Structures are given as structure tokens and as C-alpha cells.
Amino acid sequence: MSESTNNLSWHDFEKVDIRVGTIIQAEVFAEAKKPAYKLHIDFGSLGIKKTSAQITVLYSTEELIGKQVVAVVNFPSKQIANIQSECLILGAIGDNKAITLLSMDKGVENGLRIG
């Protein structure tokens, strides 16, 4: 296991806006180059944001609905096939790039900041 050599200052970390949101819609992203889902996530007062996620190995669309996730919400929007991705869901990347989502072990208010 290698150690990180890109140290951040606390000020750098504070620039990353990481929030809790609830997935309210999930569908297969047929237009994506790699298997992915289109997601709509409710971030409370920040509104509903769209994204795509390559999380098809461990999750079905049905089990994603209602799941609270952790995401970076202050990246610039990015065009991915035919949608504008407005956030980046966070997860642990395992064997064969299978992603396990970061989630809350207890339900919390959508939009709460992670810090």
C-alpha cells in the first residue's frame, strides 16, 4: 500500500463541498460508453442534481432509490453523453473497479455538509 504524496492543507480541504443526498431516480444510462446509471439526487436546499455513476456491478436501479449517498457538489458541470453531470458520488473502488458507495449509517437531512 502506497502513501499519498499529494498533501492538502486544511484550507484546500474546505474548498471541497461534500454533501449528503438521497437518490430519487435511477435508470440505466444506455448512451454511456461503460455500464452506468443516470441518477437524480435530492440535496435538500441545494436542489436536485443529476449525475451518472459506474456502479452497476454492485447495485441495481431498484435498490438505489431512497439510498442516501455522499457526493461532491461543487465541481463544474460536465457533459457525459447526453446529460450534464452536476455532482460526483463518492465510493470505494474495489477489485475489477467495483464501486461501493459511501453512505450514511443513519438517515440524516439531505444537504448536510460532510467535514
mmCIF file of C-alpha atoms in Angstrom:
data_model
loop_
_atom_site.group_PDB
_atom_site.id
_atom_site.type_symbol
_atom_site.label_atom_id
_atom_site.label_comp_id
_atom_site.label_asym_id
_atom_site.label_seq_id
_atom_site.Cartn_x
_atom_site.Cartn_y
_atom_site.Cartn_z
ATOM 1 C CA MET A 1 0.000 0.000 0.000
ATOM 2 C CA SER A 2 1.484 3.327 -1.007
ATOM 3 C CA GLU A 3 1.312 6.533 0.957
ATOM 4 C CA SER A 4 -0.144 9.702 -0.522
ATOM 5 C CA THR A 5 2.393 12.293 -1.614
ATOM 6 C CA ASN A 6 -0.132 14.998 -2.513
ATOM 7 C CA ASN A 7 -0.727 16.595 0.860
ATOM 8 C CA LEU A 8 -3.583 19.080 1.151
ATOM 9 C CA SER A 9 -3.824 21.963 3.529
ATOM 10 C CA TRP A 10 -6.947 22.333 5.675
ATOM 11 C CA HIS A 11 -7.810 25.341 3.512
ATOM 12 C CA ASP A 12 -7.684 23.104 0.388
ATOM 13 C CA PHE A 13 -9.994 20.545 2.024
ATOM 14 C CA GLU A 14 -12.502 23.242 2.985
ATOM 15 C CA LYS A 15 -12.910 24.129 -0.709
ATOM 16 C CA VAL A 16 -14.411 20.700 -1.449
ATOM 17 C CA ASP A 17 -18.167 20.831 -0.817
ATOM 18 C CA ILE A 18 -19.200 17.284 0.129
ATOM 19 C CA ARG A 19 -22.884 16.769 0.920
ATOM 20 C CA VAL A 20 -25.429 14.079 1.745
ATOM 21 C CA GLY A 21 -28.218 13.451 -0.734
ATOM 22 C CA THR A 22 -30.919 10.882 -1.411
ATOM 23 C CA ILE A 23 -31.220 9.151 -4.771
ATOM 24 C CA ILE A 24 -34.762 9.766 -6.016
ATOM 25 C CA GLN A 25 -34.436 8.414 -9.573
ATOM 26 C CA ALA A 26 -32.122 5.820 -11.135
ATOM 27 C CA GLU A 27 -32.139 4.404 -14.650
ATOM 28 C CA VAL A 28 -29.784 2.553 -16.962
ATOM 29 C CA PHE A 29 -27.581 5.001 -18.886
ATOM 30 C CA ALA A 30 -27.737 3.275 -22.271
ATOM 31 C CA GLU A 31 -25.795 6.054 -24.053
ATOM 32 C CA ALA A 32 -22.731 5.769 -21.774
ATOM 33 C CA LYS A 33 -19.569 4.106 -23.134
ATOM 34 C CA LYS A 34 -19.198 1.983 -19.967
ATOM 35 C CA PRO A 35 -22.075 0.465 -17.951
ATOM 36 C CA ALA A 36 -23.556 3.229 -15.792
ATOM 37 C CA TYR A 37 -26.732 4.649 -14.294
ATOM 38 C CA LYS A 38 -28.294 8.109 -14.630
ATOM 39 C CA LEU A 39 -29.143 9.370 -11.157
ATOM 40 C CA HIS A 40 -31.186 12.247 -9.744
ATOM 41 C CA ILE A 41 -30.170 13.091 -6.194
ATOM 42 C CA ASP A 42 -32.057 15.325 -3.746
ATOM 43 C CA PHE A 43 -29.653 17.570 -1.812
ATOM 44 C CA GLY A 44 -32.341 19.405 0.169
ATOM 45 C CA SER A 45 -31.925 23.186 -0.064
ATOM 46 C CA LEU A 46 -29.291 22.723 -2.813
ATOM 47 C CA GLY A 47 -31.928 21.143 -5.043
ATOM 48 C CA ILE A 48 -31.918 18.037 -7.201
ATOM 49 C CA LYS A 49 -28.709 17.296 -9.098
ATOM 50 C CA LYS A 50 -28.115 14.838 -11.954
ATOM 51 C CA THR A 51 -25.094 12.627 -12.433
ATOM 52 C CA SER A 52 -24.003 9.370 -13.932
ATOM 53 C CA ALA A 53 -22.268 6.640 -11.978
ATOM 54 C CA GLN A 54 -20.493 3.453 -12.988
ATOM 55 C CA ILE A 55 -21.924 1.497 -10.066
ATOM 56 C CA THR A 56 -23.694 -1.273 -11.986
ATOM 57 C CA VAL A 57 -21.547 -4.125 -10.618
ATOM 58 C CA LEU A 58 -22.857 -3.953 -7.045
ATOM 59 C CA TYR A 59 -26.157 -2.035 -7.345
ATOM 60 C CA SER A 60 -29.449 -2.320 -9.220
ATOM 61 C CA THR A 61 -31.545 0.725 -10.052
ATOM 62 C CA GLU A 62 -34.291 -0.508 -7.708
ATOM 63 C CA GLU A 63 -32.061 -0.710 -4.639
ATOM 64 C CA LEU A 64 -30.600 2.760 -5.275
ATOM 65 C CA ILE A 65 -33.931 4.569 -4.919
ATOM 66 C CA GLY A 66 -34.097 6.087 -1.420
ATOM 67 C CA LYS A 67 -30.416 5.432 -0.674
ATOM 68 C CA GLN A 68 -28.531 8.278 0.978
ATOM 69 C CA VAL A 69 -25.149 8.906 -0.620
ATOM 70 C CA VAL A 70 -22.185 11.246 -0.229
ATOM 71 C CA ALA A 71 -21.172 13.461 -3.159
ATOM 72 C CA VAL A 72 -19.001 16.413 -4.144
ATOM 73 C CA VAL A 73 -21.391 19.139 -5.305
ATOM 74 C CA ASN A 74 -19.068 21.989 -6.317
ATOM 75 C CA PHE A 75 -17.284 20.614 -9.375
ATOM 76 C CA PRO A 76 -18.174 22.384 -12.633
ATOM 77 C CA SER A 77 -20.893 20.603 -14.617
ATOM 78 C CA LYS A 78 -19.535 18.046 -17.077
ATOM 79 C CA GLN A 79 -21.169 16.727 -20.228
ATOM 80 C CA ILE A 80 -21.334 12.904 -20.161
ATOM 81 C CA ALA A 81 -23.005 11.537 -23.296
ATOM 82 C CA ASN A 82 -26.430 13.223 -23.266
ATOM 83 C CA ILE A 83 -26.588 14.541 -19.669
ATOM 84 C CA GLN A 84 -24.880 17.292 -17.691
ATOM 85 C CA SER A 85 -23.303 15.712 -14.612
ATOM 86 C CA GLU A 86 -23.727 18.118 -11.683
ATOM 87 C CA CYS A 87 -22.079 16.183 -8.843
ATOM 88 C CA LEU A 88 -19.687 13.310 -8.146
ATOM 89 C CA ILE A 89 -20.881 10.436 -5.973
ATOM 90 C CA LEU A 90 -18.128 9.053 -3.742
ATOM 91 C CA GLY A 91 -17.318 5.399 -3.276
ATOM 92 C CA ALA A 92 -14.526 2.931 -2.590
ATOM 93 C CA ILE A 93 -13.030 1.371 -5.725
ATOM 94 C CA GLY A 94 -12.539 -2.367 -5.251
ATOM 95 C CA ASP A 95 -11.451 -5.294 -7.371
ATOM 96 C CA ASN A 96 -12.421 -5.060 -11.044
ATOM 97 C CA LYS A 97 -13.388 -1.414 -10.406
ATOM 98 C CA ALA A 98 -16.491 -2.466 -8.442
ATOM 99 C CA ILE A 99 -17.554 0.653 -6.544
ATOM 100 C CA THR A 100 -19.085 0.521 -3.075
ATOM 101 C CA LEU A 101 -20.902 3.773 -2.359
ATOM 102 C CA LEU A 102 -20.172 5.861 0.711
ATOM 103 C CA SER A 103 -23.426 6.211 2.588
ATOM 104 C CA MET A 104 -24.819 7.211 5.962
ATOM 105 C CA ASP A 105 -25.389 4.503 8.575
ATOM 106 C CA LYS A 106 -28.272 6.588 9.984
ATOM 107 C CA GLY A 107 -30.611 8.795 7.997
ATOM 108 C CA VAL A 108 -29.772 12.500 8.043
ATOM 109 C CA GLU A 109 -31.194 15.642 6.452
ATOM 110 C CA ASN A 110 -30.431 15.957 2.744
ATOM 111 C CA GLY A 111 -27.870 18.659 2.008
ATOM 112 C CA LEU A 112 -25.875 18.314 5.229
ATOM 113 C CA ARG A 113 -22.207 19.076 4.684
ATOM 114 C CA ILE A 114 -19.549 16.450 5.311
ATOM 115 C CA GLY A 115 -16.475 17.720 7.099
#
